[in-house]
mmCIF file of C-alpha atoms in Angstrom:
data_model
loop_
_atom_site.group_PDB
_atom_site.id
_atom_site.type_symbol
_atom_site.label_atom_id
_atom_site.label_comp_id
_atom_site.label_asym_id
_atom_site.label_seq_id
_atom_site.Cartn_x
_atom_site.Cartn_y
_atom_site.Cartn_z
ATOM 1 C CA MET A 157 -14.917 3.969 -28.198
ATOM 2 C CA ARG A 158 -12.125 1.625 -27.194
ATOM 3 C CA GLU A 159 -14.420 -0.845 -25.428
ATOM 4 C CA VAL A 160 -16.771 -1.207 -28.435
ATOM 5 C CA LEU A 161 -14.063 -0.958 -31.077
ATOM 6 C CA PRO A 162 -13.831 -4.697 -31.934
ATOM 7 C CA GLN A 163 -17.531 -4.907 -32.816
ATOM 8 C CA LEU A 164 -17.515 -1.501 -34.527
ATOM 9 C CA LEU A 165 -14.502 -2.486 -36.632
ATOM 10 C CA ALA A 166 -16.089 -5.808 -37.608
ATOM 11 C CA TRP A 167 -19.209 -4.056 -38.908
ATOM 12 C CA TRP A 168 -17.109 -1.349 -40.587
ATOM 13 C CA GLU A 169 -14.922 -3.919 -42.362
ATOM 14 C CA ALA A 170 -18.057 -5.745 -43.545
ATOM 15 C CA GLY A 171 -19.298 -2.528 -45.138
ATOM 16 C CA GLU A 172 -22.195 -2.126 -42.706
ATOM 17 C CA THR A 173 -23.609 1.126 -41.307
ATOM 18 C CA VAL A 174 -23.715 1.684 -37.548
ATOM 19 C CA GLY A 175 -25.219 4.343 -35.305
ATOM 20 C CA MET A 176 -22.819 5.402 -32.552
ATOM 21 C CA GLY A 177 -23.543 7.554 -29.509
ATOM 22 C CA THR A 178 -20.598 8.870 -27.501
ATOM 23 C CA VAL A 179 -20.516 10.720 -24.190
ATOM 24 C CA VAL A 180 -18.631 13.940 -24.931
ATOM 25 C CA ALA A 181 -19.207 15.839 -21.672
ATOM 26 C CA THR A 182 -20.552 15.126 -18.186
ATOM 27 C CA PHE A 183 -21.762 17.273 -15.308
ATOM 28 C CA ARG A 184 -22.260 16.312 -11.669
ATOM 29 C CA SER A 185 -22.759 12.585 -10.991
ATOM 30 C CA ALA A 186 -23.046 11.286 -14.545
ATOM 31 C CA PRO A 187 -22.611 7.489 -14.539
ATOM 32 C CA ARG A 188 -20.274 7.139 -17.545
ATOM 33 C CA PRO A 189 -17.176 9.180 -18.438
ATOM 34 C CA PRO A 190 -16.444 11.080 -21.659
ATOM 35 C CA GLY A 191 -15.508 8.635 -24.400
ATOM 36 C CA ALA A 192 -17.997 5.934 -23.398
ATOM 37 C CA SER A 193 -19.831 4.750 -26.509
ATOM 38 C CA MET A 194 -22.888 2.756 -27.510
ATOM 39 C CA LEU A 195 -23.448 1.181 -30.910
ATOM 40 C CA VAL A 196 -26.693 0.398 -32.679
ATOM 41 C CA GLY A 197 -25.780 -2.225 -35.243
ATOM 42 C CA PRO A 198 -27.247 -3.101 -38.644
ATOM 43 C CA ASP A 199 -29.074 -5.990 -36.959
ATOM 44 C CA ALA A 200 -30.678 -3.529 -34.495
ATOM 45 C CA SER A 201 -28.533 -4.858 -31.635
ATOM 46 C CA ALA A 202 -27.106 -2.541 -28.973
ATOM 47 C CA VAL A 203 -23.457 -2.782 -27.886
ATOM 48 C CA GLY A 204 -21.895 -0.748 -25.088
ATOM 49 C CA SER A 205 -23.375 1.890 -22.816
ATOM 50 C CA VAL A 206 -23.466 5.658 -22.406
ATOM 51 C CA SER A 207 -25.244 5.889 -19.066
ATOM 52 C CA GLY A 208 -25.411 2.496 -17.383
ATOM 53 C CA GLY A 209 -29.033 2.069 -18.451
ATOM 54 C CA CYS A 210 -30.596 5.469 -17.708
ATOM 55 C CA VAL A 211 -30.922 6.886 -21.225
ATOM 56 C CA GLU A 212 -29.886 3.983 -23.433
ATOM 57 C CA GLY A 213 -33.399 3.662 -24.871
ATOM 58 C CA ALA A 214 -33.480 7.293 -25.971
ATOM 59 C CA VAL A 215 -29.979 7.108 -27.461
ATOM 60 C CA TYR A 216 -30.919 3.868 -29.243
ATOM 61 C CA ASP A 217 -33.880 5.575 -30.933
ATOM 62 C CA LEU A 218 -31.833 8.660 -31.795
ATOM 63 C CA ALA A 219 -29.045 6.520 -33.270
ATOM 64 C CA GLN A 220 -31.530 4.854 -35.593
ATOM 65 C CA GLU A 221 -32.815 8.281 -36.701
ATOM 66 C CA VAL A 222 -29.282 9.556 -37.308
ATOM 67 C CA THR A 223 -28.337 6.411 -39.229
ATOM 68 C CA ALA A 224 -31.322 6.956 -41.511
ATOM 69 C CA SER A 225 -30.819 10.705 -42.010
ATOM 70 C CA GLY A 226 -27.023 10.858 -41.907
ATOM 71 C CA THR A 227 -27.189 14.052 -39.837
ATOM 72 C CA PRO A 228 -25.080 13.918 -36.639
ATOM 73 C CA THR A 229 -26.753 15.202 -33.480
ATOM 74 C CA LEU A 230 -25.592 16.456 -30.078
ATOM 75 C CA ARG A 231 -28.158 15.801 -27.365
ATOM 76 C CA ARG A 232 -28.132 16.652 -23.647
ATOM 77 C CA TYR A 233 -29.697 14.284 -21.107
ATOM 78 C CA GLY A 234 -30.523 15.095 -17.488
ATOM 79 C CA VAL A 235 -33.202 14.501 -14.881
ATOM 80 C CA SER A 236 -36.713 15.200 -16.151
ATOM 81 C CA ASP A 237 -38.410 18.129 -14.395
ATOM 82 C CA ASP A 238 -41.694 16.239 -14.126
ATOM 83 C CA ASP A 239 -40.618 12.692 -13.509
ATOM 84 C CA ALA A 240 -37.111 11.614 -12.578
ATOM 85 C CA PHE A 241 -37.801 8.218 -14.122
ATOM 86 C CA ALA A 242 -38.665 9.645 -17.537
ATOM 87 C CA VAL A 243 -35.941 9.839 -20.188
ATOM 88 C CA GLY A 244 -33.189 11.159 -17.981
ATOM 89 C CA LEU A 245 -30.595 10.344 -15.352
ATOM 90 C CA THR A 246 -32.043 9.254 -12.030
ATOM 91 C CA CYS A 247 -28.615 9.809 -10.438
ATOM 92 C CA GLY A 248 -28.964 13.560 -10.902
ATOM 93 C CA GLY A 249 -26.159 13.939 -13.435
ATOM 94 C CA ILE A 250 -26.156 15.522 -16.867
ATOM 95 C CA LEU A 251 -24.390 14.226 -19.952
ATOM 96 C CA ASP A 252 -23.979 15.325 -23.553
ATOM 97 C CA VAL A 253 -24.130 12.542 -26.126
ATOM 98 C CA TYR A 254 -22.974 12.969 -29.712
ATOM 99 C CA VAL A 255 -24.680 10.552 -32.104
ATOM 100 C CA GLU A 256 -23.323 9.892 -35.592
ATOM 101 C CA LYS A 257 -23.551 7.511 -38.523
ATOM 102 C CA VAL A 258 -20.462 5.343 -38.931
ATOM 103 C CA SER A 259 -19.577 3.598 -42.169
ATOM 104 C CA ARG A 260 -16.641 3.322 -44.542
ATOM 105 C CA GLU A 261 -17.890 6.487 -46.236
ATOM 106 C CA THR A 262 -18.422 8.609 -43.117
ATOM 107 C CA PHE A 263 -15.418 7.345 -41.133
ATOM 108 C CA PRO A 264 -12.747 6.126 -43.602
ATOM 109 C CA GLU A 265 -9.993 6.646 -41.014
ATOM 110 C CA LEU A 266 -11.343 4.009 -38.613
ATOM 111 C CA GLY A 267 -9.194 1.144 -39.891
ATOM 112 C CA GLY A 268 -5.972 3.105 -39.431
ATOM 113 C CA ILE A 269 -7.033 4.296 -35.984
ATOM 114 C CA ALA A 270 -7.784 0.722 -34.918
ATOM 115 C CA ALA A 271 -4.359 -0.375 -36.162
ATOM 116 C CA ASP A 272 -2.673 2.387 -34.155
ATOM 117 C CA ILE A 273 -4.551 1.417 -30.998
ATOM 118 C CA GLU A 274 -3.727 -2.269 -31.465
ATOM 119 C CA ALA A 275 -0.028 -1.465 -31.947
ATOM 120 C CA GLY A 276 0.075 0.848 -28.926
ATOM 121 C CA ARG A 277 0.795 3.928 -31.035
ATOM 122 C CA PRO A 278 -0.639 7.154 -29.567
ATOM 123 C CA VAL A 279 -3.394 8.637 -31.712
ATOM 124 C CA ALA A 280 -6.060 11.295 -31.133
ATOM 125 C CA VAL A 281 -9.331 11.691 -33.033
ATOM 126 C CA ALA A 282 -10.878 15.179 -33.017
ATOM 127 C CA THR A 283 -14.496 15.625 -34.139
ATOM 128 C CA VAL A 284 -16.535 18.831 -34.342
ATOM 129 C CA VAL A 285 -19.693 18.074 -32.350
ATOM 130 C CA ASP A 286 -21.215 21.558 -32.174
ATOM 131 C CA HIS A 287 -20.873 24.668 -34.373
ATOM 132 C CA PRO A 288 -23.036 27.648 -35.384
ATOM 133 C CA GLU A 289 -22.597 26.517 -38.990
ATOM 134 C CA PRO A 290 -24.177 23.027 -39.235
ATOM 135 C CA SER A 291 -21.907 21.979 -42.109
ATOM 136 C CA TYR A 292 -18.947 21.962 -39.703
ATOM 137 C CA VAL A 293 -20.521 19.367 -37.404
ATOM 138 C CA GLY A 294 -19.050 15.930 -38.003
ATOM 139 C CA ARG A 295 -15.767 17.112 -39.481
ATOM 140 C CA ARG A 296 -12.963 14.972 -38.169
ATOM 141 C CA VAL A 297 -9.161 14.826 -38.147
ATOM 142 C CA VAL A 298 -6.710 12.217 -36.874
ATOM 143 C CA ILE A 299 -3.723 13.505 -34.925
ATOM 144 C CA HIS A 300 -0.402 11.744 -34.260
ATOM 145 C CA PRO A 301 2.543 13.188 -32.325
ATOM 146 C CA ASP A 302 5.370 14.420 -34.564
ATOM 147 C CA VAL A 303 3.357 13.802 -37.739
ATOM 148 C CA PRO A 304 1.678 16.533 -39.827
ATOM 149 C CA MET A 305 -2.089 16.475 -39.472
ATOM 150 C CA ALA A 306 -3.967 15.174 -42.485
ATOM 151 C CA GLY A 307 -7.196 16.950 -43.410
ATOM 152 C CA SER A 308 -8.773 20.005 -41.827
ATOM 153 C CA LEU A 309 -11.601 20.970 -39.500
ATOM 154 C CA GLY A 310 -12.286 24.133 -41.475
ATOM 155 C CA SER A 311 -9.400 26.585 -41.187
ATOM 156 C CA ALA A 312 -5.723 26.749 -40.296
ATOM 157 C CA ARG A 313 -6.581 28.595 -37.085
ATOM 158 C CA ILE A 314 -8.980 25.859 -35.965
ATOM 159 C CA ASP A 315 -6.529 23.136 -36.936
ATOM 160 C CA ASP A 316 -3.604 24.686 -35.050
ATOM 161 C CA ALA A 317 -5.627 25.210 -31.860
ATOM 162 C CA VAL A 318 -7.185 21.748 -31.886
ATOM 163 C CA ARG A 319 -3.918 19.967 -32.681
ATOM 164 C CA ASP A 320 -2.096 21.649 -29.791
ATOM 165 C CA ASP A 321 -4.860 20.911 -27.301
ATOM 166 C CA ALA A 322 -5.432 17.366 -28.568
ATOM 167 C CA LEU A 323 -1.746 16.553 -28.106
ATOM 168 C CA GLY A 324 -2.066 17.765 -24.509
ATOM 169 C CA LEU A 325 -4.991 15.396 -23.928
ATOM 170 C CA LEU A 326 -3.029 12.609 -25.592
ATOM 171 C CA ALA A 327 -0.068 13.173 -23.279
ATOM 172 C CA SER A 328 -2.330 12.840 -20.235
ATOM 173 C CA GLY A 329 -4.346 9.965 -21.703
ATOM 174 C CA HIS A 330 -7.704 11.697 -21.205
ATOM 175 C CA HIS A 331 -10.622 12.186 -23.600
ATOM 176 C CA GLY A 332 -12.288 15.585 -23.504
ATOM 177 C CA THR A 333 -14.345 18.288 -25.174
ATOM 178 C CA LEU A 334 -12.597 21.499 -26.239
ATOM 179 C CA SER A 335 -14.430 24.808 -26.701
ATOM 180 C CA TYR A 336 -13.502 27.606 -29.128
ATOM 181 C CA GLY A 337 -14.981 30.440 -31.090
ATOM 182 C CA PRO A 338 -16.395 29.572 -34.540
ATOM 183 C CA ASP A 339 -12.966 29.980 -36.167
ATOM 184 C CA GLY A 340 -10.899 28.449 -33.392
ATOM 185 C CA GLU A 341 -10.679 31.549 -31.196
ATOM 186 C CA ARG A 342 -9.464 30.389 -27.806
ATOM 187 C CA ARG A 343 -11.462 33.014 -25.916
ATOM 188 C CA GLY A 344 -14.579 32.486 -27.957
ATOM 189 C CA GLU A 345 -17.395 29.987 -27.803
ATOM 190 C CA GLY A 346 -19.801 28.297 -30.161
ATOM 191 C CA MET A 347 -17.621 25.485 -31.476
ATOM 192 C CA ARG A 348 -17.069 22.307 -29.470
ATOM 193 C CA VAL A 349 -14.608 19.614 -30.507
ATOM 194 C CA PHE A 350 -14.532 16.195 -28.859
ATOM 195 C CA VAL A 351 -11.158 14.462 -28.682
ATOM 196 C CA TRP A 352 -10.690 10.745 -28.229
ATOM 197 C CA ALA A 353 -7.132 10.404 -26.896
ATOM 198 C CA PHE A 354 -5.919 6.852 -27.391
ATOM 199 C CA ALA A 355 -2.648 6.763 -25.515
ATOM 200 C CA PRO A 356 -0.882 3.490 -24.717
ATOM 201 C CA ALA A 357 -2.096 1.966 -21.466
ATOM 202 C CA PRO A 358 -0.542 3.558 -18.361
ATOM 203 C CA ARG A 359 2.091 1.456 -16.659
ATOM 204 C CA MET A 360 2.050 -0.225 -13.273
ATOM 205 C CA LEU A 361 5.498 -1.315 -12.104
ATOM 206 C CA VAL A 362 5.334 -3.881 -9.289
ATOM 207 C CA PHE A 363 8.630 -4.619 -7.578
ATOM 208 C CA GLY A 364 8.960 -7.782 -5.512
ATOM 209 C CA ALA A 365 7.909 -11.242 -6.713
ATOM 210 C CA ILE A 366 5.758 -12.135 -3.708
ATOM 211 C CA ASP A 367 2.165 -13.360 -3.339
ATOM 212 C CA PHE A 368 0.931 -9.806 -2.765
ATOM 213 C CA ALA A 369 2.476 -8.832 -6.116
ATOM 214 C CA ALA A 370 0.387 -11.425 -7.933
ATOM 215 C CA ALA A 371 -2.809 -9.930 -6.488
ATOM 216 C CA VAL A 372 -1.695 -6.362 -7.243
ATOM 217 C CA ALA A 373 -0.891 -7.377 -10.823
ATOM 218 C CA ARG A 374 -4.382 -8.812 -11.315
ATOM 219 C CA VAL A 375 -6.077 -5.697 -9.946
ATOM 220 C CA GLY A 376 -3.788 -3.437 -11.962
ATOM 221 C CA ALA A 377 -4.666 -5.253 -15.167
ATOM 222 C CA PHE A 378 -8.362 -4.949 -14.273
ATOM 223 C CA LEU A 379 -7.921 -1.162 -13.941
ATOM 224 C CA GLY A 380 -6.369 -0.992 -17.402
ATOM 225 C CA TYR A 381 -2.683 -0.761 -16.538
ATOM 226 C CA HIS A 382 0.092 -2.457 -18.468
ATOM 227 C CA VAL A 383 1.601 -4.389 -15.553
ATOM 228 C CA THR A 384 5.270 -5.282 -15.127
ATOM 229 C CA VAL A 385 6.520 -7.386 -12.225
ATOM 230 C CA CYS A 386 10.243 -7.051 -11.542
ATOM 231 C CA ASP A 387 12.513 -8.924 -9.136
ATOM 232 C CA ALA A 388 16.200 -9.803 -9.120
ATOM 233 C CA ARG A 389 15.530 -13.434 -8.142
ATOM 234 C CA PRO A 390 14.882 -15.617 -11.196
ATOM 235 C CA VAL A 391 13.464 -18.483 -9.158
ATOM 236 C CA PHE A 392 10.562 -16.256 -8.052
ATOM 237 C CA ALA A 393 10.155 -13.888 -11.022
ATOM 238 C CA THR A 394 8.444 -16.268 -13.454
ATOM 239 C CA THR A 395 5.461 -15.858 -15.761
ATOM 240 C CA SER A 396 3.805 -18.927 -14.256
ATOM 241 C CA ARG A 397 3.677 -17.221 -10.849
ATOM 242 C CA PHE A 398 2.321 -13.972 -12.307
ATOM 243 C CA PRO A 399 -0.177 -14.798 -15.044
ATOM 244 C CA GLY A 400 -1.926 -11.463 -14.486
ATOM 245 C CA ALA A 401 1.162 -9.449 -15.475
ATOM 246 C CA ASP A 402 1.896 -8.324 -19.012
ATOM 247 C CA GLU A 403 5.595 -8.945 -18.473
ATOM 248 C CA VAL A 404 7.885 -10.336 -15.800
ATOM 249 C CA VAL A 405 11.436 -8.995 -15.634
ATOM 250 C CA VAL A 406 14.443 -10.486 -13.855
ATOM 251 C CA GLU A 407 16.664 -7.552 -12.915
ATOM 252 C CA TRP A 408 17.724 -5.524 -9.918
ATOM 253 C CA PRO A 409 14.741 -3.196 -9.384
ATOM 254 C CA HIS A 410 16.696 0.076 -9.210
ATOM 255 C CA ARG A 411 18.607 -0.756 -12.383
ATOM 256 C CA TYR A 412 15.428 -1.662 -14.244
ATOM 257 C CA LEU A 413 13.593 1.514 -13.190
ATOM 258 C CA ALA A 414 16.549 3.740 -14.092
ATOM 259 C CA ALA A 415 16.790 2.084 -17.512
ATOM 260 C CA GLU A 416 13.044 2.525 -18.131
ATOM 261 C CA GLN A 417 13.317 6.201 -17.200
ATOM 262 C CA ASP A 418 16.285 6.674 -19.544
ATOM 263 C CA ALA A 419 14.319 4.997 -22.334
ATOM 264 C CA GLY A 420 11.387 7.383 -21.829
ATOM 265 C CA ARG A 421 8.980 4.680 -20.659
ATOM 266 C CA VAL A 422 8.080 6.286 -17.315
ATOM 267 C CA ASP A 423 5.666 9.217 -17.247
ATOM 268 C CA ALA A 424 3.135 11.009 -15.071
ATOM 269 C CA ARG A 425 0.624 8.166 -15.471
ATOM 270 C CA THR A 426 3.060 5.492 -14.245
ATOM 271 C CA VAL A 427 2.389 3.994 -10.805
ATOM 272 C CA ILE A 428 5.027 2.151 -8.787
ATOM 273 C CA ALA A 429 4.348 -0.382 -6.030
ATOM 274 C CA VAL A 430 7.390 -1.475 -4.021
ATOM 275 C CA LEU A 431 6.476 -4.694 -2.230
ATOM 276 C CA THR A 432 9.911 -6.101 -1.422
ATOM 277 C CA HIS A 433 10.163 -4.608 2.126
ATOM 278 C CA ASP A 434 13.845 -5.590 2.057
ATOM 279 C CA PRO A 435 16.322 -2.685 2.431
ATOM 280 C CA LYS A 436 18.827 -4.038 -0.076
ATOM 281 C CA PHE A 437 16.121 -3.925 -2.754
ATOM 282 C CA ASP A 438 13.768 -1.124 -1.815
ATOM 283 C CA VAL A 439 16.151 1.598 -0.634
ATOM 284 C CA PRO A 440 18.162 1.812 -3.910
ATOM 285 C CA LEU A 441 14.888 1.488 -5.823
ATOM 286 C CA LEU A 442 13.169 4.277 -3.906
ATOM 287 C CA GLU A 443 16.211 6.517 -4.360
ATOM 288 C CA VAL A 444 15.480 6.319 -8.095
ATOM 289 C CA ALA A 445 11.690 6.345 -7.873
ATOM 290 C CA LEU A 446 11.338 9.364 -5.580
ATOM 291 C CA ARG A 447 13.653 11.437 -7.781
ATOM 292 C CA LEU A 448 11.790 10.784 -11.012
ATOM 293 C CA PRO A 449 10.673 14.079 -12.575
ATOM 294 C CA ALA A 450 7.196 12.708 -13.340
ATOM 295 C CA VAL A 451 5.411 9.715 -11.864
ATOM 296 C CA GLY A 452 1.815 9.216 -10.781
ATOM 297 C CA TYR A 453 2.306 7.250 -7.576
ATOM 298 C CA VAL A 454 5.047 5.615 -5.506
ATOM 299 C CA GLY A 455 4.014 3.299 -2.670
ATOM 300 C CA ALA A 456 6.033 0.951 -0.485
ATOM 301 C CA MET A 457 4.849 -1.983 1.610
ATOM 302 C CA GLY A 458 5.962 -2.644 5.166
ATOM 303 C CA SER A 459 5.117 -2.437 8.836
ATOM 304 C CA ARG A 460 5.392 0.773 10.825
ATOM 305 C CA ARG A 461 8.827 -0.356 12.023
ATOM 306 C CA THR A 462 9.904 -1.155 8.456
ATOM 307 C CA HIS A 463 8.636 2.233 7.312
ATOM 308 C CA ASP A 464 10.567 4.106 10.009
ATOM 309 C CA ASP A 465 13.757 2.192 9.212
ATOM 310 C CA ARG A 466 13.274 2.781 5.476
ATOM 311 C CA MET A 467 12.767 6.517 5.947
ATOM 312 C CA ALA A 468 15.929 6.747 8.047
ATOM 313 C CA ARG A 469 17.928 4.904 5.381
ATOM 314 C CA LEU A 470 16.533 7.146 2.634
ATOM 315 C CA ARG A 471 17.470 10.274 4.588
ATOM 316 C CA GLU A 472 20.977 8.867 5.028
ATOM 317 C CA ALA A 473 21.074 8.341 1.252
ATOM 318 C CA GLY A 474 20.466 12.066 0.801
ATOM 319 C CA LEU A 475 16.805 12.271 -0.140
ATOM 320 C CA THR A 476 15.142 15.543 0.784
ATOM 321 C CA GLU A 477 11.948 15.884 2.794
ATOM 322 C CA ALA A 478 10.156 17.078 -0.348
ATOM 323 C CA GLU A 479 11.196 13.890 -2.141
ATOM 324 C CA LEU A 480 10.178 11.720 0.798
ATOM 325 C CA GLU A 481 6.729 13.340 0.859
ATOM 326 C CA ARG A 482 6.024 11.691 -2.508
ATOM 327 C CA LEU A 483 6.170 8.260 -0.873
ATOM 328 C CA HIS A 484 2.958 6.487 0.156
ATOM 329 C CA SER A 485 4.060 4.265 3.002
ATOM 330 C CA PRO A 486 2.839 2.027 4.455
ATOM 331 C CA ILE A 487 1.176 1.441 1.114
ATOM 332 C CA GLY A 488 -2.612 1.481 0.618
ATOM 333 C CA LEU A 489 -5.710 2.841 2.351
ATOM 334 C CA ASP A 490 -6.889 1.587 5.723
ATOM 335 C CA LEU A 491 -9.487 -1.012 4.719
ATOM 336 C CA GLY A 492 -8.556 -3.519 7.401
ATOM 337 C CA ALA A 493 -7.141 -5.719 4.627
ATOM 338 C CA ARG A 494 -5.634 -9.078 5.557
ATOM 339 C CA THR A 495 -5.296 -11.240 2.445
ATOM 340 C CA PRO A 496 -3.158 -10.428 -0.628
ATOM 341 C CA GLU A 497 -6.332 -9.754 -2.604
ATOM 342 C CA GLU A 498 -7.735 -7.381 0.033
ATOM 343 C CA THR A 499 -4.376 -5.636 0.263
ATOM 344 C CA ALA A 500 -4.304 -5.243 -3.509
ATOM 345 C CA ILE A 501 -7.707 -3.534 -3.345
ATOM 346 C CA SER A 502 -6.427 -1.133 -0.673
ATOM 347 C CA ILE A 503 -3.412 -0.266 -2.855
ATOM 348 C CA ALA A 504 -5.606 0.220 -5.926
ATOM 349 C CA ALA A 505 -7.977 2.409 -3.881
ATOM 350 C CA GLU A 506 -5.118 4.678 -2.861
ATOM 351 C CA ILE A 507 -3.939 4.947 -6.478
ATOM 352 C CA VAL A 508 -7.437 5.826 -7.714
ATOM 353 C CA ALA A 509 -7.954 8.363 -4.910
ATOM 354 C CA GLY A 510 -4.660 10.034 -5.740
ATOM 355 C CA ARG A 511 -5.425 10.144 -9.443
ATOM 356 C CA TRP A 512 -8.786 11.847 -9.051
ATOM 357 C CA GLY A 513 -8.291 13.748 -5.799
ATOM 358 C CA GLY A 514 -10.497 11.514 -3.672
ATOM 359 C CA SER A 515 -10.395 11.691 0.101
ATOM 360 C CA GLY A 516 -10.656 7.960 0.782
ATOM 361 C CA GLU A 517 -13.494 8.615 3.244
ATOM 362 C CA PRO A 518 -16.869 6.827 3.060
ATOM 363 C CA LEU A 519 -19.193 8.717 0.719
ATOM 364 C CA GLY A 520 -21.948 8.420 3.313
ATOM 365 C CA VAL A 521 -20.155 10.722 5.748
ATOM 366 C CA ARG A 522 -19.429 13.405 3.150
ATOM 367 C CA SER A 523 -21.728 16.102 1.836
ATOM 368 C CA GLY A 524 -21.848 17.804 -1.529
ATOM 369 C CA ARG A 525 -21.232 16.340 -4.940
ATOM 370 C CA ILE A 526 -19.836 12.847 -5.280
ATOM 371 C CA HIS A 527 -17.643 13.893 -8.215
ATOM 372 C CA SER A 528 -15.894 17.234 -8.012
#
């Protein structure tokens, strides 16, 4: 929903009614992830996408039906048995799309949710998308950490189970569908609850105010990271040199990272790119980074010789082999990159592969499913 939220909010604030289809589950090589949404506006326009074009026409028609009837619907789309180019996914994937009517009456919480997202406050939205009792479908609650949940999905047992699981999704920053028994039984089935988890953007910390850092900052922003560039040299660490960064900090890198950790602003989604390749900067910094209890990625730039020297210095500083194994160095995948922009792509590719368990090999030489 995040990508279509500005247009959805504009229609909502104007008192208009909108049909919204949202991907709530995917199987095999579905083209769009859970949380992707498509709007059918009051002017019959379409905004957003649920499948990259495969089933948009069918979802468009269904959204108009749901807007007219007011009855939310969960629909599964896959490859047609008779004709792969009929209403279905030519890529071979399967996706479940939940279609609902959105207005001030059906979704009064939308304004507050949008304000939370804009302010960077974590918020989760849990909606019942499937239930043996049709009256449960469409029930919704908004969940904030450390704040009692307002409203109910039907019973205290359901509410307790969904709140706990939704907070777990919020901590990881992932949308997802949760399955329970009709009254929230964890071992049961029949009820499905989709959770939008709107966590603040994950952080990318880029250390070293060099030309490669500018390219990495641009790619990081493109991938949705909140990007910080940090360097101890004020003449190089300037916003004019790094327009793609959200913030530029002048501070010794190891001091800045330690302070961010102490302030609780480093978590398992944080990625760290050390581009200084200067021992007086990167060794103290990596001592901190490789001992963080939770971090998504730590990579360091440098030649093979620089890497060997850096590893020797880190061992002398007392880092264990287990801690050193967390380091990606030399940074990036082997793409044959030469320019800062190409190098930034290789670094981003390694981060993405690590996040989702990718091998980094060409898909053409692998067999089996593209997405595990």
